[in-house]
């Protein structure tokens, strides 16, 4: 019999001891799989980093475009107000100072309304439903914190 075979009590059956070459093959396979896993995770992190960079550049471009749009819309709004003031002066018989004050009052009223909208919507920036759900998961009641 070979060095790797051992006789069992049962005739006709042979058991083989662990072949060191097979163990090293399994170890090499495990190391190879580990290296592949590391490589894949590195590739995934690299992809995430590149996409994060692209997303950051996109956000910057969107902010710049938004600022330009805001400036263009502001100048268009001022042009509309100037045209309305001139129309009031020419057709309404309103003095120039009064027409300008009327345009300013209209702008301030619109700004006040928009500030109210912003204030109402700012509540949702605090993630109220998420905070409420996290408070429900809290093991300790809030009464113990107060005492």
C-alpha positions as a Markdown table, in Angstrom:
| # | Residue | x | y | z |
|---|---|---|---|---|
| 1 | Unk | 0.0 | 0.0 | 0.0 |
| 2 | Unk | 1.0 | 3.6 | -0.5 |
| 3 | Unk | 2.0 | 6.0 | 2.2 |
| 4 | Unk | -1.3 | 7.8 | 1.9 |
| 5 | Unk | -3.6 | 4.8 | 2.3 |
| 6 | Unk | -4.4 | 3.3 | 5.7 |
| 7 | Unk | -6.2 | 0.0 | 6.3 |
| 8 | Unk | -9.5 | 0.2 | 8.1 |
| 9 | Unk | -11.0 | -2.6 | 10.2 |
| 10 | Unk | -13.4 | -3.2 | 7.3 |
| 11 | Unk | -11.8 | -5.2 | 4.6 |
| 12 | Unk | -11.9 | -3.7 | 1.1 |
| 13 | Unk | -12.2 | -0.1 | 2.3 |
| 14 | Unk | -9.2 | 2.2 | 2.2 |
| 15 | Unk | -9.0 | 5.7 | 3.8 |
| 16 | Unk | -6.7 | 8.3 | 2.5 |
| 17 | Unk | -5.0 | 10.8 | 4.7 |
| 18 | Unk | -5.1 | 14.4 | 3.8 |
| 19 | Unk | -2.8 | 15.1 | 1.0 |
| 20 | Unk | -0.7 | 18.2 | 1.8 |
| 21 | Unk | -0.9 | 19.2 | -1.9 |
| 22 | Unk | -4.7 | 19.2 | -1.7 |
| 23 | Unk | -4.6 | 21.2 | 1.5 |
| 24 | Unk | -2.2 | 23.7 | 0.0 |
| 25 | Unk | -4.5 | 23.8 | -3.1 |
| 26 | Unk | -7.5 | 24.7 | -0.9 |
| 27 | Unk | -5.4 | 27.3 | 0.9 |
| 28 | Unk | -4.2 | 28.8 | -2.3 |
| 29 | Unk | -7.8 | 28.8 | -3.6 |
| 30 | Unk | -9.0 | 30.5 | -0.5 |
| 31 | Unk | -6.2 | 33.1 | -0.7 |
| 32 | Unk | -7.0 | 33.6 | -4.4 |
| 33 | Unk | -10.7 | 34.1 | -3.6 |
| 34 | Unk | -9.7 | 36.6 | -0.9 |
| 35 | Unk | -7.5 | 38.5 | -3.3 |
| 36 | Unk | -10.3 | 38.6 | -5.8 |
| 37 | Unk | -12.7 | 39.8 | -3.2 |
| 38 | Unk | -10.2 | 42.6 | -2.2 |
| 39 | Unk | -9.8 | 43.5 | -5.8 |
| 40 | Unk | -13.6 | 43.6 | -6.4 |
| 41 | Unk | -14.1 | 45.7 | -3.3 |
| 42 | Unk | -11.3 | 48.0 | -4.3 |
| 43 | Unk | -12.9 | 48.4 | -7.8 |
| 44 | Unk | -16.3 | 49.1 | -6.2 |
| 45 | Unk | -14.8 | 51.8 | -3.9 |
| 46 | Unk | -13.0 | 53.3 | -6.8 |
| 47 | Unk | -16.2 | 53.4 | -8.8 |
| 48 | Unk | -18.0 | 54.9 | -5.9 |
| 49 | Unk | -15.3 | 57.6 | -5.6 |
| 50 | Unk | -15.4 | 58.4 | -9.3 |
| 51 | Unk | -19.2 | 58.7 | -9.2 |
| 52 | Unk | -19.1 | 60.8 | -6.1 |
| 53 | Unk | -16.6 | 63.1 | -7.8 |
| 54 | Unk | -18.9 | 63.3 | -10.9 |
| 55 | Unk | -21.9 | 64.0 | -8.7 |
| 56 | Unk | -20.0 | 66.8 | -6.9 |
| 57 | Unk | -19.1 | 68.4 | -10.2 |
| 58 | Unk | -22.7 | 68.1 | -11.4 |
| 59 | Unk | -23.9 | 69.7 | -8.2 |
| 60 | Unk | -21.5 | 72.6 | -8.7 |
| 61 | Unk | -22.6 | 73.0 | -12.3 |
| 62 | Unk | -26.2 | 72.9 | -11.2 |
| 63 | Unk | -25.6 | 75.6 | -8.6 |
| 64 | Unk | -23.8 | 77.9 | -11.0 |
| 65 | Unk | -26.6 | 77.4 | -13.6 |
| 66 | Unk | -29.2 | 78.1 | -10.9 |
| 67 | Unk | -27.5 | 81.3 | -9.9 |
| 68 | Unk | -27.3 | 82.5 | -13.5 |
| 69 | Unk | -31.0 | 81.6 | -14.0 |
| 70 | Unk | -31.8 | 83.5 | -10.8 |
| 71 | Unk | -30.0 | 86.6 | -12.1 |
| 72 | Unk | -31.7 | 86.4 | -15.4 |
| 73 | Unk | -35.1 | 86.0 | -13.8 |
| 74 | Unk | -34.4 | 88.8 | -11.5 |
| 75 | Unk | -33.5 | 91.1 | -14.3 |
| 76 | Unk | -36.6 | 90.0 | -16.2 |
| 77 | Unk | -38.7 | 90.7 | -13.1 |
| 78 | Unk | -37.2 | 94.2 | -12.7 |
| 79 | Unk | -37.9 | 94.9 | -16.4 |
| 80 | Unk | -41.6 | 93.8 | -15.9 |
| 81 | Unk | -41.8 | 96.1 | -12.9 |
| 82 | Unk | -40.3 | 99.0 | -14.8 |
| 83 | Unk | -42.7 | 98.5 | -17.6 |
| 84 | Unk | -45.6 | 98.4 | -15.2 |
| 85 | Unk | -44.5 | 101.6 | -13.5 |
| 86 | Unk | -44.1 | 103.3 | -16.9 |
| 87 | Unk | -47.6 | 102.1 | -17.9 |
| 88 | Unk | -49.1 | 103.4 | -14.7 |
| 89 | Unk | -47.4 | 106.8 | -15.2 |
| 90 | Unk | -48.5 | 107.1 | -18.8 |
| 91 | Unk | -52.0 | 105.6 | -18.7 |
| 92 | Unk | -53.0 | 105.7 | -15.0 |
| 93 | Unk | -52.1 | 109.3 | -14.4 |
| 94 | Unk | -50.1 | 108.2 | -11.3 |
| 95 | Unk | -47.1 | 110.2 | -10.2 |
| 96 | Unk | -43.7 | 108.5 | -10.8 |
| 97 | Unk | -42.9 | 108.3 | -7.1 |
| 98 | Unk | -46.3 | 106.7 | -6.3 |
| 99 | Unk | -45.9 | 104.1 | -9.1 |
| 100 | Unk | -42.5 | 103.1 | -7.9 |
| 101 | Unk | -43.7 | 102.8 | -4.3 |
| 102 | Unk | -46.6 | 100.7 | -5.5 |
| 103 | Unk | -44.1 | 98.4 | -7.3 |
| 104 | Unk | -41.9 | 98.2 | -4.2 |
| 105 | Unk | -45.0 | 97.3 | -2.0 |
| 106 | Unk | -46.0 | 94.6 | -4.5 |
| 107 | Unk | -42.4 | 93.1 | -4.3 |
| 108 | Unk | -42.4 | 93.2 | -0.5 |
| 109 | Unk | -45.8 | 91.5 | -0.3 |
| 110 | Unk | -44.7 | 88.8 | -2.7 |
| 111 | Unk | -41.5 | 88.3 | -0.7 |
| 112 | Unk | -43.5 | 88.0 | 2.6 |
| 113 | Unk | -45.7 | 85.4 | 1.0 |
| 114 | Unk | -42.7 | 83.4 | -0.2 |
| 115 | Unk | -41.1 | 83.6 | 3.3 |
| 116 | Unk | -44.2 | 82.1 | 4.7 |
| 117 | Unk | -44.0 | 79.2 | 2.2 |
| 118 | Unk | -40.3 | 78.7 | 3.1 |
| 119 | Unk | -41.0 | 78.7 | 6.8 |
| 120 | Unk | -43.8 | 76.1 | 6.4 |
| 121 | Unk | -41.6 | 73.9 | 4.2 |
| 122 | Unk | -38.6 | 74.1 | 6.5 |
| 123 | Unk | -40.3 | 71.8 | 9.0 |
| 124 | Unk | -39.7 | 68.9 | 6.6 |
| 125 | Unk | -35.9 | 69.5 | 6.5 |
| 126 | Unk | -35.7 | 68.1 | 10.0 |
| 127 | Unk | -36.9 | 64.6 | 8.9 |
| 128 | Unk | -39.9 | 64.5 | 11.3 |
| 129 | Unk | -41.2 | 61.1 | 10.3 |
| 130 | Unk | -37.7 | 59.5 | 10.6 |
| 131 | Unk | -37.2 | 61.1 | 14.0 |
| 132 | Unk | -40.6 | 60.0 | 15.1 |
| 133 | Unk | -39.9 | 56.4 | 14.0 |
| 134 | Unk | -36.5 | 56.4 | 15.8 |
| 135 | Unk | -38.1 | 57.7 | 19.0 |
| 136 | Unk | -40.5 | 54.7 | 18.8 |
| 137 | Unk | -37.5 | 52.3 | 18.7 |
| 138 | Unk | -35.9 | 54.0 | 21.7 |
| 139 | Unk | -35.9 | 51.4 | 24.7 |
| 140 | Unk | -36.1 | 54.1 | 27.4 |
| 141 | Unk | -39.1 | 56.3 | 27.9 |
| 142 | Unk | -38.5 | 60.0 | 27.8 |
| 143 | Unk | -39.8 | 60.5 | 31.3 |
| 144 | Unk | -36.5 | 59.1 | 32.8 |
| 145 | Unk | -34.5 | 61.7 | 31.0 |
| 146 | Unk | -36.5 | 64.6 | 32.4 |
| 147 | Unk | -36.0 | 63.5 | 36.1 |
